[in-house]
Coordinates of C-alpha atoms in Angstrom, one line a residue:
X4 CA -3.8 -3.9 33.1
X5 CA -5.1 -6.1 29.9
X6 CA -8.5 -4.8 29.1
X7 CA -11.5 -6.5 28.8
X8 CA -12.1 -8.1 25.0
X9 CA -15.3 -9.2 24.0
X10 CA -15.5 -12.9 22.4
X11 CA -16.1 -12.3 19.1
X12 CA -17.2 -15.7 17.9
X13 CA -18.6 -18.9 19.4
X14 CA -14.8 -20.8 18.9
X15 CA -15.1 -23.5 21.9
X16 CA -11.4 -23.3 22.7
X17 CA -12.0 -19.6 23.9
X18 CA -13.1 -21.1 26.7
X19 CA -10.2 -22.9 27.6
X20 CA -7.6 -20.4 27.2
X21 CA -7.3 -19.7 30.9
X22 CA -7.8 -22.5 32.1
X23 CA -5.0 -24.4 34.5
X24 CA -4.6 -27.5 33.8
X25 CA -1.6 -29.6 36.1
X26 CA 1.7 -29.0 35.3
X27 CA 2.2 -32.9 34.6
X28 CA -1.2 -32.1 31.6
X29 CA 0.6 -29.2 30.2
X30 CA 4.2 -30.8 30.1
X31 CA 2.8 -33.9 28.7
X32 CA 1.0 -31.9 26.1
X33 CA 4.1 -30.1 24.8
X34 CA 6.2 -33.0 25.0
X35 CA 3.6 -34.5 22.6
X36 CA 3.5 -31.2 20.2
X37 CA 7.1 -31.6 19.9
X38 CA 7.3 -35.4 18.7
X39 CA 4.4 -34.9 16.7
X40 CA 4.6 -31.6 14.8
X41 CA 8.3 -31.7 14.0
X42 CA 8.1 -35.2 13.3
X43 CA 4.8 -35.1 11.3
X44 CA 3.1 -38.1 13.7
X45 CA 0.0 -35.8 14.6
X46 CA -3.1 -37.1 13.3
X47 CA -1.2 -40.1 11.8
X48 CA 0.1 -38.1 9.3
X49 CA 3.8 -38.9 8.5
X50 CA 4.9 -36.2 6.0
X51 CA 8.0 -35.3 5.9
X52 CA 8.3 -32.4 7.1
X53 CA 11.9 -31.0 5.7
X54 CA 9.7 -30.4 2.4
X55 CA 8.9 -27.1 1.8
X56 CA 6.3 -28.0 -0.8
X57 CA 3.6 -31.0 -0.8
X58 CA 4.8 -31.9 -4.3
X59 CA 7.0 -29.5 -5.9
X60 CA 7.4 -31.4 -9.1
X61 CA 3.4 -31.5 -9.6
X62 CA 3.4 -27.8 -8.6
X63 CA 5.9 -27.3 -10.8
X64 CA 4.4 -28.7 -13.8
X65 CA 1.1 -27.5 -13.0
X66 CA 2.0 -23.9 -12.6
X67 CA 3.5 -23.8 -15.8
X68 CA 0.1 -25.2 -17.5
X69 CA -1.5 -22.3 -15.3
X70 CA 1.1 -19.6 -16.7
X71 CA 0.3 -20.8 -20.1
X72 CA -3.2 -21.3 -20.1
X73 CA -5.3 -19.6 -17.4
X74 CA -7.8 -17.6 -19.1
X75 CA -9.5 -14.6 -16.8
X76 CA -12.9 -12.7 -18.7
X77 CA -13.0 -9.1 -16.1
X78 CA -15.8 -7.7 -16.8
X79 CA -15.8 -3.9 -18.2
X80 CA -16.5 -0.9 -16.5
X81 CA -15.6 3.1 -18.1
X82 CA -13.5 5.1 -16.1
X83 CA -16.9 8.1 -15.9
X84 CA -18.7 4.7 -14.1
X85 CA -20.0 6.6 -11.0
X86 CA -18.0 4.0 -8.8
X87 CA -15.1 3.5 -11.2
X88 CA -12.6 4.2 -7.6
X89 CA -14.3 0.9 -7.2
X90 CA -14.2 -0.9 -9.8
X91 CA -10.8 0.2 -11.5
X92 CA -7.6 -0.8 -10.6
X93 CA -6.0 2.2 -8.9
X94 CA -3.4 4.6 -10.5
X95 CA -1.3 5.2 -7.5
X96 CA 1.1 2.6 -5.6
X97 CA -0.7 0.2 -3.2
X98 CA 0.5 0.5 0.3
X99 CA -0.5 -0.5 4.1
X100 CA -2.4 -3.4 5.3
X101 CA -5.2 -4.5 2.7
X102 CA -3.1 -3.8 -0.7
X103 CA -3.4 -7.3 -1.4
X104 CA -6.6 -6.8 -3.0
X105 CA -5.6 -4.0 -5.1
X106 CA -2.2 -5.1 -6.0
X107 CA -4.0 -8.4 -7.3
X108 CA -6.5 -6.1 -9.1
X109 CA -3.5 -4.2 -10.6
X110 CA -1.4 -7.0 -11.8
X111 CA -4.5 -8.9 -13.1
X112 CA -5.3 -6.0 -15.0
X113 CA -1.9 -5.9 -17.2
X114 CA -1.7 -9.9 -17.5
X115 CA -1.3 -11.7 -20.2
X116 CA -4.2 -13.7 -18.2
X117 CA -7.0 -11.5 -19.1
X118 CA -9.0 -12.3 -22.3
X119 CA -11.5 -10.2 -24.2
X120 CA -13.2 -13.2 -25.6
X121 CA -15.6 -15.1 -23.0
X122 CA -15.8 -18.0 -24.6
X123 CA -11.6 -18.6 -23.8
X124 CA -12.0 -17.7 -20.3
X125 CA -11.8 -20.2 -16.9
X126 CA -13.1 -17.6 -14.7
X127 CA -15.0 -14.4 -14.4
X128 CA -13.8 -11.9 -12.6
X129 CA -16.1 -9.2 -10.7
X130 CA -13.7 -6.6 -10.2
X131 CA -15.4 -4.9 -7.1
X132 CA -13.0 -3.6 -4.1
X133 CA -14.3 -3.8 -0.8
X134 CA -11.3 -2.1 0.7
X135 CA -12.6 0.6 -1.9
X136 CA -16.3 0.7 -1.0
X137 CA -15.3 0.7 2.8
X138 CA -13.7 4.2 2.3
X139 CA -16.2 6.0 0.0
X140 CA -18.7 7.7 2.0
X141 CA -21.9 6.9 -0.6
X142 CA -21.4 3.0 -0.1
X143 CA -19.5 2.9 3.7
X144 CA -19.5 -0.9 5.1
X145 CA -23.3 -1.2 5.7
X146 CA -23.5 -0.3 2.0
X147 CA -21.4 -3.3 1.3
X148 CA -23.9 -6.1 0.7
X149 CA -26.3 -4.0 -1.6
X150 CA -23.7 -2.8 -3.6
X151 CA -22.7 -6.5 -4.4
X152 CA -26.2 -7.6 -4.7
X153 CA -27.5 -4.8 -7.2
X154 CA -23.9 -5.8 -8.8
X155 CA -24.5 -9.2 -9.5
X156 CA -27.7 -8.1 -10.9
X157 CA -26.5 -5.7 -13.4
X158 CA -24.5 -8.5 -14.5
X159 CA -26.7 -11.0 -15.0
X160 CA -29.5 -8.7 -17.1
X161 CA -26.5 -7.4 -19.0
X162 CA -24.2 -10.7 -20.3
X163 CA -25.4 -14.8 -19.8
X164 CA -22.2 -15.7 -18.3
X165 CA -23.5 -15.7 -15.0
X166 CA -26.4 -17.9 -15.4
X167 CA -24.7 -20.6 -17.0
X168 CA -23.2 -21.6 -13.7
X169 CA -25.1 -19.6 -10.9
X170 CA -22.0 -17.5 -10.4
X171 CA -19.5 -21.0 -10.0
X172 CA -16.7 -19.6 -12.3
X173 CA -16.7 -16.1 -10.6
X174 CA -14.8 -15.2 -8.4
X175 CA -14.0 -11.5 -6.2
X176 CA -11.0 -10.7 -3.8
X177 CA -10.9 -9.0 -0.6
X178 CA -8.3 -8.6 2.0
X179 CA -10.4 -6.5 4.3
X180 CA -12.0 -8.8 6.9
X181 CA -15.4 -6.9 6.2
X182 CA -15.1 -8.6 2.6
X183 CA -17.0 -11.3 4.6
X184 CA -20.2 -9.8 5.3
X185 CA -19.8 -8.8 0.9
X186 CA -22.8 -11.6 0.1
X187 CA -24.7 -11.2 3.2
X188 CA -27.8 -10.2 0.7
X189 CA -27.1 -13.0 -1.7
X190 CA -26.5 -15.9 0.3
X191 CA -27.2 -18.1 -2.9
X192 CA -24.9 -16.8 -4.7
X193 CA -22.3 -16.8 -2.1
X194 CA -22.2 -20.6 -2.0
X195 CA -21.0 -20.4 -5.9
X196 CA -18.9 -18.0 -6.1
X197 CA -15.3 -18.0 -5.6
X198 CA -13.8 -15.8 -2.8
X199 CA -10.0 -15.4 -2.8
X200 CA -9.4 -13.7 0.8
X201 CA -7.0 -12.7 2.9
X202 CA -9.3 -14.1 6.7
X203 CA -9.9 -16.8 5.5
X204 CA -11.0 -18.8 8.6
X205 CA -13.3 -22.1 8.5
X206 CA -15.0 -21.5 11.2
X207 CA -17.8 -19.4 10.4
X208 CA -19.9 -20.2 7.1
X209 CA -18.9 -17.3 4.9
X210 CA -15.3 -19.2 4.1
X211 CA -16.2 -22.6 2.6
X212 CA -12.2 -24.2 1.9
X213 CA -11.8 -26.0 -1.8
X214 CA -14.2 -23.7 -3.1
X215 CA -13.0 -20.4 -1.7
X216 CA -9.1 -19.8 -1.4
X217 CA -6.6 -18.3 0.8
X218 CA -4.7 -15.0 -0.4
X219 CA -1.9 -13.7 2.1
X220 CA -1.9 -10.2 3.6
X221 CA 1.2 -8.2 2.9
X222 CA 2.3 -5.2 3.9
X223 CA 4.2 -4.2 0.7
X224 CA 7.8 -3.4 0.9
X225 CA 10.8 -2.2 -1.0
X226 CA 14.1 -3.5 -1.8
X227 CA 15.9 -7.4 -1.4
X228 CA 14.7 -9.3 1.9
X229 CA 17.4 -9.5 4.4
X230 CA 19.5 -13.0 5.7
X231 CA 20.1 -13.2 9.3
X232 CA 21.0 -16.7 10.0
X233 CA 19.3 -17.8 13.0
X234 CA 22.8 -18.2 15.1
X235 CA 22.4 -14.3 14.4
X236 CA 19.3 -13.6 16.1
X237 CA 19.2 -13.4 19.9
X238 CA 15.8 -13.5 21.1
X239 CA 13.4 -16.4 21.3
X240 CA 10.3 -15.1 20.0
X241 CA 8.4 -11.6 19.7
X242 CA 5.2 -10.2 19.2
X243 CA 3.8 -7.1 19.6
X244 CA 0.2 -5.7 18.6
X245 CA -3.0 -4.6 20.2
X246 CA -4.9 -6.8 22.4
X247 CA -8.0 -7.4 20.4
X248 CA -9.0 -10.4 20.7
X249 CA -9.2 -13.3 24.2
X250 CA -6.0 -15.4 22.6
X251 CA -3.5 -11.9 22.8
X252 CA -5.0 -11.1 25.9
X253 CA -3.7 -14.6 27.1
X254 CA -0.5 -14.4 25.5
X255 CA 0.7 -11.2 27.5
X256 CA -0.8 -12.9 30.6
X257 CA 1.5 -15.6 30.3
X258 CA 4.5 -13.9 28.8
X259 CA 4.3 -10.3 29.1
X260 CA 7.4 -10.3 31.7
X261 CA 9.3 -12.6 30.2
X262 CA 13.3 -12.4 29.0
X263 CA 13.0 -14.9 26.4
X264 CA 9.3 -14.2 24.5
X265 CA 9.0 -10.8 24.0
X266 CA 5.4 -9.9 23.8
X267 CA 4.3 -6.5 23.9
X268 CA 1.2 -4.4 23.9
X269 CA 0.6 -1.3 21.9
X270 CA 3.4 0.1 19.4
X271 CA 6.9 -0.5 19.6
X272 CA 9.2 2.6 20.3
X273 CA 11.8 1.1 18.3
X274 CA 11.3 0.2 14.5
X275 CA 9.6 -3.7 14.0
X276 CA 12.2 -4.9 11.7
X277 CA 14.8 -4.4 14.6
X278 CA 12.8 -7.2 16.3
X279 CA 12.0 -9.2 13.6
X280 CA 15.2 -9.2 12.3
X281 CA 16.9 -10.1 16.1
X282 CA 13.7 -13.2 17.2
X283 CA 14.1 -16.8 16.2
X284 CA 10.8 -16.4 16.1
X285 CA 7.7 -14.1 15.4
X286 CA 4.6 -15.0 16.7
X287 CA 1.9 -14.2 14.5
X288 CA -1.8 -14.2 16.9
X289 CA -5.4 -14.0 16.0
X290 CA -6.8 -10.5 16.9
X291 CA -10.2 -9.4 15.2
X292 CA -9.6 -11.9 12.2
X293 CA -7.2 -15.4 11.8
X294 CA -5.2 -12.6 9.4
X295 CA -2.6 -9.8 9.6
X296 CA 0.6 -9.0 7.5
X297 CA 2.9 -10.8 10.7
X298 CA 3.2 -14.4 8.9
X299 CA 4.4 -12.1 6.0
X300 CA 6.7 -9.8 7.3
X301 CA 8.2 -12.4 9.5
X302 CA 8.8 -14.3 6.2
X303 CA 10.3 -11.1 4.9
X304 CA 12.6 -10.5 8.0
X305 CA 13.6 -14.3 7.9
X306 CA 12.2 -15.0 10.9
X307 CA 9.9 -18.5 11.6
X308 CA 6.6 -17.5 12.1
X309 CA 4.6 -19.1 14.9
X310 CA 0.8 -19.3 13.7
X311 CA -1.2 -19.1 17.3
X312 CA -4.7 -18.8 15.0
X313 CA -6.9 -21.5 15.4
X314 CA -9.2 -22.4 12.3
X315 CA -6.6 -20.2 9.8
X316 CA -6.5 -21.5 6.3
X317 CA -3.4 -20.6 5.9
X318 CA -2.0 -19.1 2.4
X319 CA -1.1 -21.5 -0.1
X320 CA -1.8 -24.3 1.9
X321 CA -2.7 -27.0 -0.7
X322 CA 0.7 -26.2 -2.4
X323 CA 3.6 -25.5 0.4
X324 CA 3.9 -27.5 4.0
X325 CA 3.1 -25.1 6.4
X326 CA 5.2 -27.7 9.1
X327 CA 8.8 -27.6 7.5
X328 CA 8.5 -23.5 8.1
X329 CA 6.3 -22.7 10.6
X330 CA 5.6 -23.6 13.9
X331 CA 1.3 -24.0 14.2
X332 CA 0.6 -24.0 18.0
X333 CA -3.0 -24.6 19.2
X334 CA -4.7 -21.5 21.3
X335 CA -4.8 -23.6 24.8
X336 CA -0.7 -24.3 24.5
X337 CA 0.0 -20.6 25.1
X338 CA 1.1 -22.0 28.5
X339 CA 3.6 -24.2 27.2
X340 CA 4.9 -22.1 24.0
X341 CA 8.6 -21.3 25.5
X342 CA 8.8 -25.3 26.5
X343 CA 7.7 -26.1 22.7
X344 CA 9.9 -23.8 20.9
X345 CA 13.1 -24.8 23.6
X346 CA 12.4 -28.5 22.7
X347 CA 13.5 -26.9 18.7
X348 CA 16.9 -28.4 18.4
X349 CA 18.9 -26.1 16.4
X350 CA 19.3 -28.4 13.2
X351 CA 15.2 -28.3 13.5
X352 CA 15.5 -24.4 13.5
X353 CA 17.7 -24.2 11.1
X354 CA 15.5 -26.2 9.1
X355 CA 12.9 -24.1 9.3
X356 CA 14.6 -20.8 8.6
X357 CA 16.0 -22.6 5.2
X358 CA 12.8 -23.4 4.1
X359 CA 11.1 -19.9 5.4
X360 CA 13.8 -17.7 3.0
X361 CA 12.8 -20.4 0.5
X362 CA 9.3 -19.7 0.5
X363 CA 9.2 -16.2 0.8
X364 CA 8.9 -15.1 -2.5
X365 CA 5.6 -16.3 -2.6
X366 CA 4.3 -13.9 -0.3
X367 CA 6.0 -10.5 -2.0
X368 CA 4.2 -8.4 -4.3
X369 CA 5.8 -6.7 -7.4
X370 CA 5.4 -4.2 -9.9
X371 CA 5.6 -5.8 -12.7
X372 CA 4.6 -9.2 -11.1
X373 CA 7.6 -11.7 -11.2
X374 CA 7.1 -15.6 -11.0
X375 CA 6.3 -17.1 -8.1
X376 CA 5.3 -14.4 -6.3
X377 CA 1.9 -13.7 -4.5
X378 CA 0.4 -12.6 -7.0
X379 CA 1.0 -15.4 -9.6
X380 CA 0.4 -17.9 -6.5
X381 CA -3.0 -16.4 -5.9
X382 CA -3.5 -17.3 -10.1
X383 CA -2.7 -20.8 -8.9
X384 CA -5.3 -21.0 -6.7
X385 CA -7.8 -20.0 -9.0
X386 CA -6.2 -21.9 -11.7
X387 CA -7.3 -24.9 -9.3
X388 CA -10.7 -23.8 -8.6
X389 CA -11.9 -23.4 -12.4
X390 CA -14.5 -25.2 -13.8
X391 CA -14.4 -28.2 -15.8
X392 CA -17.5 -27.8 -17.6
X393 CA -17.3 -25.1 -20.0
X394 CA -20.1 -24.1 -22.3
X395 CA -19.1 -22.2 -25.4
X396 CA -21.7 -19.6 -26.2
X397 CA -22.6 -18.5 -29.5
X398 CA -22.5 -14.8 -31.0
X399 CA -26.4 -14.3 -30.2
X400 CA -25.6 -15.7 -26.5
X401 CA -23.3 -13.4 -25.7
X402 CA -25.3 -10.1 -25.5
X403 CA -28.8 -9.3 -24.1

């Protein structure tokens, strides 16, 4: 039996996600998904959709004025600071879920991005790690939100650059969904700031898109990406996980007992890649946040993801066409998914594959960084978000 999850937001589609419609509605519906989202026709939006990028000259050109000119002012902490596990880059390799935020931290740290002069930087960085402070015992995640407050204030009695712009060229990263509840005591500041983060949903308040940006969880891994043509790859789609949330619990209801979708609770007795490696596609679901390291690992395994998260802003999102390698179902379709991704011709998936092994560098980590990968991407991002007003401050300015 599918246990009982709790719904852990206010989303208005929950409440349609076991509902049943006619047959003729649901058909209807995924006949229209499939003219529309391969074609690009939904919302009147005719994109092409065999682009893997928006605009890859701009990008491109822009990304090279990034790499060449971004600017990043981290401000200082000593390695005998009390909380320097929390404020240092770590000495040891990142690995499971969240090492997107230390990995950034890392490869930030020996950049050629980082300045020691204020006055050249775009952004501020406040190098804080809330995976970090969730696993030390004097801070723990109710200590999360005084930590950041009494933070900011150190900074702002110590060095001007805060006050300049009420915290609008700062930024912080989190991958851990708790990074969310980070400026629950300084709300103010919150609206400023710049939040690169892995759940990054637009639903609640705490995620405000344009300002804030979308950093993609990856589960770091070794060695060259495999191949596997789709021709290759018998299965139609997989997914396994926990049940955590009302749209997996609907997902096994519908499919758990089917030959085609394989969608399994709990851990696998075999190893993932297996799976990911034999599935057209992966099916990536919202659980407890919009985010987990499936879009990535499916990317890594060659396999199309299916994005069944509703209110996701998904990585990179501004930059690649999420459409010409993905497949971004709506929660109350889970009826109709097998229909949707049977109406795929095979050019269609091929299509998508092509541009998924295309795009998958930019959600790898490496040590050193490389270009194009995550981490460079995420510099893009910010690159984006800096300020155009820049005030220069002069040698008494810069020290209280």
């Amino acid at each position: 039996n599918l246990p009982i999850v709790p719904f852990e937001d206010n989303e208005d589609d929950n409440d349609n996600l076991f509902a049943d419609p006619s047959r003729t509605a649901r058909l209807s519906r995924a006949s229209q998904w499939l003219l529309g989202n391969i074609l690009g026709l939904i919302d009147g939006n005719d994109t092409n959709n065999k682009e893997a990028y928006h605009d890859g000259d701009i990008f491109l050109q822009d990304y090279k004025q990034m790499n060449k000119s971004l600017k990043i002012y981290v401000y200082p902490h000593s390695k005998d600071d009390p909380f320097a596990n929390v404020l240092l880059p770590p000495d040891t390799d990142c690995k499971g879920n969240y090492a997107s935020e230390l990995m950034f931290k890392k490869a930030l740290m020996e950049s050629h991005f980082v300045t020691k002069d204020p006055n050249e930087a775009h952004l501020f960085y406040m190098p804080f790690s809330i995976s970090s402070m969730r696993s030390d015992p004097r801070i723990d995640v109710h200590g999360i939100p005084d930590f950041v407050q009494n933070y900011i204030s150190n900074i702002t009695l110590k060095y001007p650059y805060w006050n300049r712009t009420g915290g609008a060229d700062h930024f912080y990263v989190a991958c851990h969904s708790v990074g969310k509840i980070a400026f629950e005591k300084a709300f103010v500041s919150r609206l400023n700031v710049i939040q690169l983060v892995c759940s990054s949903t637009y639903f609640p308040s705490s995620y405000l898109p344009h300002k804030d940006a979308s950093m993609p969880q990856v589960w770091p891994r070794g060695g060259d990406p495999p191949n596997l043509l789709t021709s290759q790859r018998k299965r139609l789609a997989f997914f396994a996980g926990a049940v955590n949330s009302p749209v997996r619990i609907a997902l096994l209801k519908v499919w758990e007992n089917d030959t085609e979708i394989f969608a399994h609770f709990g851990r696998l007795n075999t190893p993932y890649s297996e799976q990911f490696l034999g599935s057209k596609f992966c099916i990536h679901v919202k659980g407890f946040e919009v985010n987990t390291a499936r879009v990535a690992d499916a990317l890594f395994y060659g396999c199309v993801p299916i994005i069944l998260a509703n209110h996701y802003d998904l990585p990179f999102s501004d930059i690649l066409n999420w459409k010409s390698f993905s497949v971004v179902v709506h929660h109350i379709d889970i009826p109709v998914l097998k229909k949707i991704l049977q109406g795929i011709s095979n050019e269609e998936l091929a299509m998508l594959q092509s541009n998924a092994l295309r795009v998958r560098k930019h959600f790898q980590w490496h040590t050193p960084p490389i270009d194009f990968d995550a981490f460079h991407m995420s510099m893009y991002e910010l690159w984006k978000r800096r300020s155009v007003v820049r005030v220069k401050l002069t040698p008494s300015m810069e020290f209280i």
